[in-house]
Amino acid sequence: MLVRIPPEKLDKLKFMLDQVLSKKMALKELESITGLMAFCSRAIISARAFIRRFYDLIASVKNGKPYYTVRLNSEVKADARVWLNFLDQFNGQCYFPDRFWSTNESLDLFTDSAGTTFYGLGPECRQFSSSNPTRIPVDDFRTEMNHLLINSLAPSTQKAYLHSMDIFVKFRENHGFSDVWPIPLDDLTSFIVYMFRKKLSHSTVSGYISGLSYFNKINNLEDNTQKFVVRKLIEGIKRLGGPNQKDTRLPITRDILEKLLRSLAVICKNGYETKLFMASFSLAFHGFMRVGEITVDCKNKQMHTVKFENIKLCDARLEVLLTSSKTDQFGSGTTIVISKQKNKNVCPVQIMANFIKVRPPYLGPLFCHFDGSPPYKIPVFSIIKKVSVSNWYRKQWI
């Protein structure tokens, strides 16, 4: 059995024992130190033998007032030094052997005289070898386990789950719910009703509940998010919220794409920026790409961004290698082949060729500004919005 002492307890004990080496100490402080040593002695074999003199000194004090000054004798200081010497080399963990030990006779344990280390065990005398593997500390296992768990989720998913937890914690604080884990069913249902009154969409509510479900499961807690009533409440939000939450955005058709590309010359600052966004918009349309595959986020992360070295431009087609994507998190890779088209105004092969001619010779993201910096998501969205507004005004005046 393994018993651990919290590191903060050990640090506190070291600090207090250093005070023991002084000449005098208040009775209350002496009792506090003794109590802390008694606590630690439950995990340290034979430690009680070095607390006895502390108890004797406390018992010898006739004035029982807490702030009565006690003169520390040499025996108590000697025991304090023993504790300090031990704590300097103690890692806070102690193993306690089982009460009943197996004997050599019951195990039939033996070894032969071979040069390598061999052992025999059991009545059938099965032989196996040992190469004395290096012992891995338990803390290293725990660190690696946390590392693996963190990387089991995509960064965007981690961010979404943490946000859902923040929203739920604030909901509890503002509405007087106790900080109880696992999350009671009543808290969950009230949280869903709260989100419905806030007119959040069905997908947002489902995402928040998924985040809470993850925290329950990862901490091995009861997961009430899978209860029948919770699923029905979310389904009710979907049914009631559907007609009032229509997506007013239009899909980008080939005609709309052509108008967007023509408007870039008016919106962009210079000719290079025009060719940059024409190539990115055309490739995204014909390659069915996500915005994260042609841009980088605000932290300059390039997880799935198309690289310059991963495209191959031919006379009649354009080949793009996606080393990873949102649906290919493990990086199996996918090659997209886009053929040349008759309409040169939207042809991705022709537009990409025009961009490659003026693109600076930088490796990394395919789409970059003239100084080599990649386009970010928010400015790209801003460009799309400006182009859309420009086309809308043009319609009003034509």
Coordinates of C-alpha atoms in Angstrom, one line a residue:
M1 CA 0.0 0.0 0.0
L2 CA 1.3 3.5 -0.9
V3 CA 0.7 6.4 1.4
R4 CA 1.4 10.0 0.3
I5 CA 1.8 13.2 2.3
P6 CA 0.8 16.4 0.5
P7 CA 3.9 18.5 -0.5
E8 CA 2.5 21.6 1.2
K9 CA 2.3 19.7 4.5
L10 CA 5.9 18.8 4.3
D11 CA 7.0 22.3 3.5
K12 CA 5.0 23.6 6.4
L13 CA 6.6 21.0 8.7
K14 CA 10.1 22.0 7.6
F15 CA 9.4 25.6 8.3
M16 CA 8.0 25.0 11.7
L17 CA 10.8 22.6 12.7
D18 CA 13.3 25.4 11.8
Q19 CA 11.6 27.5 14.4
V20 CA 12.1 24.7 17.0
L21 CA 15.8 25.3 16.9
S22 CA 15.3 28.7 18.5
K23 CA 15.4 29.1 22.3
K24 CA 11.8 29.7 23.1
M25 CA 8.3 29.1 21.6
A26 CA 4.7 29.6 22.5
L27 CA 2.8 26.6 23.8
K28 CA 0.2 26.9 21.0
E29 CA 2.9 26.8 18.4
L30 CA 4.6 23.8 20.0
E31 CA 1.3 21.9 20.1
S32 CA 0.7 22.8 16.4
I33 CA 4.1 21.4 15.4
T34 CA 3.5 18.2 17.4
G35 CA 0.1 17.7 15.9
L36 CA 1.6 18.1 12.4
M37 CA 4.4 15.6 13.1
A38 CA 1.8 13.2 14.4
F39 CA -0.2 13.6 11.2
C40 CA 2.9 12.8 9.1
S41 CA 3.9 9.9 11.3
R42 CA 0.9 8.0 10.0
A43 CA 2.8 7.7 6.7
I44 CA 6.3 7.5 8.0
I45 CA 7.4 4.2 9.6
S46 CA 9.0 4.6 13.1
A47 CA 8.4 8.4 13.2
R48 CA 6.5 8.3 16.4
A49 CA 9.7 7.5 18.3
F50 CA 10.9 11.0 17.5
I51 CA 7.8 12.8 18.8
R52 CA 7.8 11.4 22.3
R53 CA 10.0 14.2 23.7
F54 CA 7.7 16.8 22.2
Y55 CA 4.7 15.2 24.1
D56 CA 6.8 15.1 27.3
L57 CA 7.7 18.8 27.0
I58 CA 4.1 19.8 26.5
A59 CA 3.0 17.6 29.5
S60 CA 5.6 19.3 31.7
V61 CA 4.1 22.8 31.1
K62 CA 2.0 23.6 34.2
N63 CA 0.6 26.9 32.7
G64 CA -1.8 25.7 30.1
K65 CA -2.3 29.1 28.4
P66 CA -1.8 29.0 24.7
Y67 CA 0.6 31.9 24.5
Y68 CA 2.7 30.8 27.4
T69 CA 6.4 30.7 26.4
V70 CA 8.1 27.3 26.6
R71 CA 11.9 26.9 26.7
L72 CA 12.9 24.1 24.3
N73 CA 15.4 21.7 25.7
S74 CA 18.3 20.0 23.9
E75 CA 16.4 16.7 23.5
V76 CA 13.5 18.3 21.6
K77 CA 16.0 20.2 19.4
A78 CA 17.9 16.9 18.7
D79 CA 14.6 15.2 17.5
A80 CA 13.8 18.3 15.4
R81 CA 17.2 17.9 13.6
V82 CA 16.5 14.3 13.0
W83 CA 13.2 15.2 11.4
L84 CA 14.8 17.9 9.2
N85 CA 17.5 15.6 8.0
F86 CA 14.9 13.0 7.1
L87 CA 12.6 15.5 5.3
D88 CA 15.4 16.8 3.2
Q89 CA 15.6 13.3 1.5
F90 CA 11.9 12.3 1.8
N91 CA 9.7 12.4 -1.3
G92 CA 6.4 12.3 0.6
Q93 CA 5.7 8.7 -0.3
C94 CA 5.9 5.6 1.9
Y95 CA 5.1 1.9 1.1
F96 CA 3.6 -0.3 3.7
P97 CA 4.1 -4.0 3.2
D98 CA 1.2 -6.5 3.3
R99 CA 0.3 -7.9 6.6
F100 CA 0.7 -11.5 5.4
W101 CA 3.9 -12.4 3.5
S102 CA 4.3 -15.3 1.2
T103 CA 7.1 -17.6 2.2
N104 CA 9.7 -19.1 -0.1
E105 CA 8.2 -22.6 0.5
S106 CA 4.8 -21.5 -0.7
L107 CA 6.2 -19.9 -3.8
D108 CA 8.9 -22.4 -4.7
L109 CA 11.2 -19.5 -5.6
F110 CA 14.7 -20.3 -6.6
T111 CA 17.5 -19.2 -9.0
D112 CA 20.1 -21.2 -10.9
S113 CA 23.8 -20.4 -11.3
A114 CA 23.6 -18.9 -14.7
G115 CA 25.4 -15.7 -15.5
T116 CA 22.3 -13.9 -16.4
T117 CA 19.5 -13.2 -13.9
F118 CA 16.9 -16.0 -14.1
Y119 CA 14.1 -16.9 -11.7
G120 CA 11.9 -19.9 -11.2
L121 CA 8.5 -19.6 -9.7
G122 CA 5.7 -22.1 -8.9
P123 CA 5.4 -25.8 -8.7
E124 CA 5.9 -26.1 -12.5
C125 CA 9.2 -24.2 -12.2
R126 CA 8.5 -21.9 -15.1
Q127 CA 11.7 -20.0 -15.8
F128 CA 11.8 -16.3 -16.8
S129 CA 14.6 -13.7 -17.0
S130 CA 15.0 -10.2 -15.7
S131 CA 17.1 -7.5 -17.2
N132 CA 16.7 -5.1 -14.3
P133 CA 14.6 -2.5 -16.0
T134 CA 14.9 1.1 -14.9
R135 CA 12.3 2.0 -12.4
I136 CA 10.0 4.8 -13.6
P137 CA 8.7 7.1 -10.8
V138 CA 5.0 7.1 -10.2
D139 CA 4.9 10.9 -10.8
D140 CA 6.2 10.4 -14.3
F141 CA 3.4 8.1 -15.1
R142 CA 0.9 10.6 -13.8
T143 CA 2.5 13.4 -15.8
E144 CA 2.5 11.4 -19.0
M145 CA -1.1 10.4 -18.4
N146 CA -2.2 14.0 -18.2
H147 CA -0.2 14.8 -21.3
L148 CA -2.0 12.0 -23.2
L149 CA -5.4 13.1 -22.0
I150 CA -4.8 16.7 -22.9
N151 CA -3.7 15.7 -26.4
S152 CA -6.7 13.4 -26.9
L153 CA -8.7 16.5 -27.8
A154 CA -8.2 19.1 -30.5
P155 CA -7.3 22.5 -29.2
S156 CA -10.5 24.0 -30.4
T157 CA -12.5 21.3 -28.6
Q158 CA -10.5 21.9 -25.4
K159 CA -11.3 25.6 -25.7
A160 CA -15.0 24.9 -26.2
Y161 CA -15.2 22.5 -23.3
L162 CA -13.4 25.0 -20.9
H163 CA -15.8 27.7 -22.1
S164 CA -18.8 25.5 -21.3
M165 CA -17.5 24.9 -17.8
D166 CA -17.0 28.6 -17.2
I167 CA -20.6 29.3 -18.3
F168 CA -21.9 26.6 -16.0
V169 CA -19.9 27.8 -13.0
K170 CA -21.1 31.4 -13.5
F171 CA -24.7 30.1 -13.8
R172 CA -24.3 28.3 -10.5
E173 CA -22.9 31.4 -8.8
N174 CA -25.6 33.7 -10.1
H175 CA -28.5 31.5 -9.3
G176 CA -27.5 30.1 -5.9
F177 CA -26.7 26.5 -6.8
S178 CA -24.1 24.7 -4.7
D179 CA -20.7 23.7 -6.1
V180 CA -21.5 20.0 -5.9
W181 CA -19.8 17.3 -8.0
P182 CA -20.9 15.2 -9.8
I183 CA -23.4 17.6 -11.2
P184 CA -26.9 16.9 -9.8
L185 CA -29.6 16.3 -12.3
D186 CA -31.6 19.3 -11.0
D187 CA -28.6 21.6 -11.7
L188 CA -28.4 20.3 -15.3
T189 CA -32.0 20.6 -16.1
S190 CA -32.1 24.2 -14.6
F191 CA -29.0 25.1 -16.7
I192 CA -30.7 23.9 -19.9
V193 CA -33.8 25.9 -19.1
Y194 CA -31.6 28.9 -18.4
M195 CA -29.9 28.6 -21.8
F196 CA -33.3 28.2 -23.5
R197 CA -34.4 31.5 -22.0
K198 CA -31.3 33.1 -23.2
K199 CA -32.4 32.0 -26.7
L200 CA -29.3 30.0 -27.3
S201 CA -29.4 27.7 -30.3
H202 CA -29.8 23.9 -30.1
S203 CA -26.2 23.4 -31.3
T204 CA -24.8 25.7 -28.6
V205 CA -26.8 24.0 -25.8
S206 CA -25.7 20.6 -27.0
G207 CA -22.1 21.8 -27.1
Y208 CA -22.2 23.1 -23.5
I209 CA -23.7 19.8 -22.3
S210 CA -21.1 17.8 -24.1
G211 CA -18.4 19.8 -22.3
L212 CA -19.9 19.1 -19.0
S213 CA -20.3 15.4 -19.9
Y214 CA -16.6 15.3 -20.8
F215 CA -15.5 16.7 -17.4
N216 CA -17.7 14.2 -15.6
K217 CA -16.3 11.3 -17.5
I218 CA -12.6 12.4 -17.4
N219 CA -12.9 12.6 -13.6
N220 CA -14.7 9.3 -13.3
L221 CA -17.9 10.9 -12.0
E222 CA -21.5 10.0 -12.6
D223 CA -22.6 11.5 -15.8
N224 CA -26.1 12.8 -15.5
T225 CA -26.0 14.4 -18.9
Q226 CA -27.0 11.1 -20.5
K227 CA -30.2 10.9 -18.5
F228 CA -33.4 10.6 -20.5
V229 CA -34.9 13.9 -19.2
V230 CA -31.7 15.8 -20.3
R231 CA -31.8 14.4 -23.8
K232 CA -35.5 15.3 -24.1
L233 CA -35.0 18.8 -22.9
I234 CA -32.3 19.3 -25.6
E235 CA -34.6 17.8 -28.1
G236 CA -37.4 20.2 -27.0
I237 CA -35.1 23.2 -27.6
K238 CA -34.4 21.8 -31.1
R239 CA -38.1 21.5 -31.9
L240 CA -39.1 24.9 -30.5
G241 CA -36.1 26.8 -31.7
G242 CA -36.0 25.5 -35.2
P243 CA -38.4 27.8 -37.1
N244 CA -37.1 30.9 -35.3
Q245 CA -33.4 30.2 -36.0
K246 CA -33.2 30.0 -39.8
D247 CA -29.8 30.5 -41.3
T248 CA -30.1 33.6 -43.3
R249 CA -26.7 33.2 -45.0
L250 CA -26.7 32.4 -48.7
P251 CA -24.5 29.6 -50.0
I252 CA -21.8 30.9 -52.3
T253 CA -22.6 29.8 -55.9
R254 CA -20.4 30.1 -58.9
D255 CA -22.1 33.3 -59.9
I256 CA -21.7 34.8 -56.5
L257 CA -18.1 33.8 -56.4
E258 CA -17.4 35.6 -59.7
K259 CA -19.0 38.8 -58.3
L260 CA -16.9 38.5 -55.1
L261 CA -13.7 38.0 -57.1
R262 CA -14.4 41.0 -59.2
S263 CA -15.1 43.2 -56.2
L264 CA -11.7 42.4 -54.6
A265 CA -9.9 44.9 -56.9
V266 CA -12.0 47.7 -55.2
I267 CA -11.6 46.5 -51.7
C268 CA -8.0 45.3 -51.5
K269 CA -5.1 47.7 -50.9
N270 CA -2.9 46.7 -53.9
G271 CA -2.7 44.3 -56.8
Y272 CA -0.8 41.6 -54.7
E273 CA -3.5 41.5 -52.1
T274 CA -6.1 41.2 -54.8
K275 CA -4.4 38.2 -56.3
L276 CA -3.9 36.7 -52.9
F277 CA -7.5 36.7 -51.9
M278 CA -8.7 35.8 -55.4
A279 CA -6.6 32.6 -55.2
S280 CA -7.6 31.8 -51.6
F281 CA -11.4 32.3 -52.3
S282 CA -11.3 30.4 -55.5
L283 CA -9.3 27.5 -54.0
A284 CA -11.6 27.3 -51.0
F285 CA -14.7 27.2 -53.2
H286 CA -13.5 24.6 -55.7
G287 CA -11.7 22.5 -53.1
F288 CA -14.5 22.6 -50.5
M289 CA -12.0 23.9 -47.9
R290 CA -12.6 25.3 -44.5
V291 CA -11.4 28.7 -43.6
G292 CA -8.8 27.2 -41.2
E293 CA -7.2 25.5 -44.2
I294 CA -6.4 28.7 -46.0
T295 CA -5.7 31.0 -43.0
V296 CA -4.1 30.8 -39.5
D297 CA -5.8 31.7 -36.2
C298 CA -4.9 34.6 -33.9
K299 CA -2.2 32.6 -32.2
N300 CA -0.5 31.8 -35.6
K301 CA -1.3 28.1 -35.3
Q302 CA -1.1 26.3 -38.6
M303 CA -2.5 22.9 -37.7
H304 CA -4.4 22.3 -41.0
T305 CA -3.2 25.2 -43.2
V306 CA -2.3 24.4 -46.7
K307 CA 1.5 24.7 -47.3
F308 CA 3.2 26.1 -50.4
E309 CA 5.3 23.0 -50.7
N310 CA 2.2 20.8 -50.8
I311 CA 0.7 22.1 -54.0
K312 CA 1.5 21.0 -57.6
L313 CA 0.4 23.3 -60.4
C314 CA 0.1 21.8 -63.9
D315 CA -1.3 23.1 -67.1
A316 CA -4.6 21.4 -66.8
R317 CA -5.1 20.8 -63.1
L318 CA -4.1 21.8 -59.6
E319 CA -3.1 19.2 -57.0
V320 CA -3.3 20.2 -53.3
L321 CA -2.1 17.9 -50.5
L322 CA -4.0 18.3 -47.2
T323 CA -1.6 16.7 -44.7
S324 CA -4.3 17.0 -42.0
S325 CA -7.8 18.5 -41.6
K326 CA -10.6 18.7 -39.1
T327 CA -11.8 15.3 -40.2
D328 CA -8.3 13.9 -40.5
Q329 CA -6.8 14.7 -37.1
F330 CA -4.2 12.0 -37.3
G331 CA -2.7 13.2 -40.5
S332 CA -3.4 10.4 -43.0
G333 CA -3.4 13.0 -45.8
T334 CA -5.7 13.7 -48.7
T335 CA -4.9 15.0 -52.2
I336 CA -7.4 17.2 -53.9
V337 CA -7.3 17.5 -57.7
I338 CA -9.0 20.5 -59.3
S339 CA -9.3 20.6 -63.1
K340 CA -9.0 23.7 -65.2
Q341 CA -12.2 25.5 -66.2
K342 CA -13.4 27.4 -69.2
N343 CA -14.4 30.5 -67.3
K344 CA -11.0 32.2 -66.5
N345 CA -12.7 34.6 -64.1
V346 CA -13.2 31.8 -61.5
C347 CA -10.8 29.1 -62.8
P348 CA -8.8 28.1 -59.7
V349 CA -5.9 26.8 -61.9
Q350 CA -5.5 30.1 -63.7
I351 CA -6.0 32.3 -60.7
M352 CA -3.5 30.2 -58.7
A353 CA -0.9 30.5 -61.4
N354 CA -1.3 34.3 -61.4
F355 CA -0.8 34.3 -57.6
I356 CA 2.2 32.0 -57.7
K357 CA 4.0 34.4 -60.2
V358 CA 4.0 37.2 -57.7
R359 CA 4.2 35.3 -54.4
P360 CA 7.4 35.8 -52.5
P361 CA 9.6 32.7 -52.2
Y362 CA 8.7 31.8 -48.6
L363 CA 8.0 28.2 -47.4
G364 CA 5.1 27.6 -45.1
P365 CA 1.5 28.6 -45.6
L366 CA 0.5 28.8 -49.2
F367 CA -1.3 32.1 -48.8
C368 CA 0.8 34.9 -47.4
H369 CA 1.2 38.6 -47.6
F370 CA 4.1 40.1 -49.4
D371 CA 6.1 40.3 -46.2
G372 CA 5.6 36.5 -45.7
S373 CA 3.0 36.7 -42.9
P374 CA 0.0 34.5 -43.3
P375 CA -3.5 35.9 -43.5
Y376 CA -5.5 35.6 -40.3
K377 CA -9.1 34.4 -40.0
I378 CA -10.6 37.7 -38.8
P379 CA -9.2 39.9 -41.5
V380 CA -10.3 37.4 -44.1
F381 CA -13.9 37.4 -42.7
S382 CA -13.7 41.2 -42.8
I383 CA -12.7 41.2 -46.5
I384 CA -15.6 38.8 -47.3
K385 CA -18.0 41.1 -45.5
K386 CA -16.7 44.2 -47.3
V387 CA -17.0 42.5 -50.6
S388 CA -20.6 41.4 -49.8
V389 CA -21.6 44.9 -48.8
S390 CA -20.0 46.3 -51.9
N391 CA -22.0 44.0 -54.1
W392 CA -25.2 44.8 -52.2
Y393 CA -24.8 48.6 -52.8
R394 CA -24.0 48.0 -56.4
K395 CA -27.3 46.1 -56.8
Q396 CA -29.2 49.1 -55.3
W397 CA -27.7 51.5 -57.8
I398 CA -27.9 49.4 -60.9

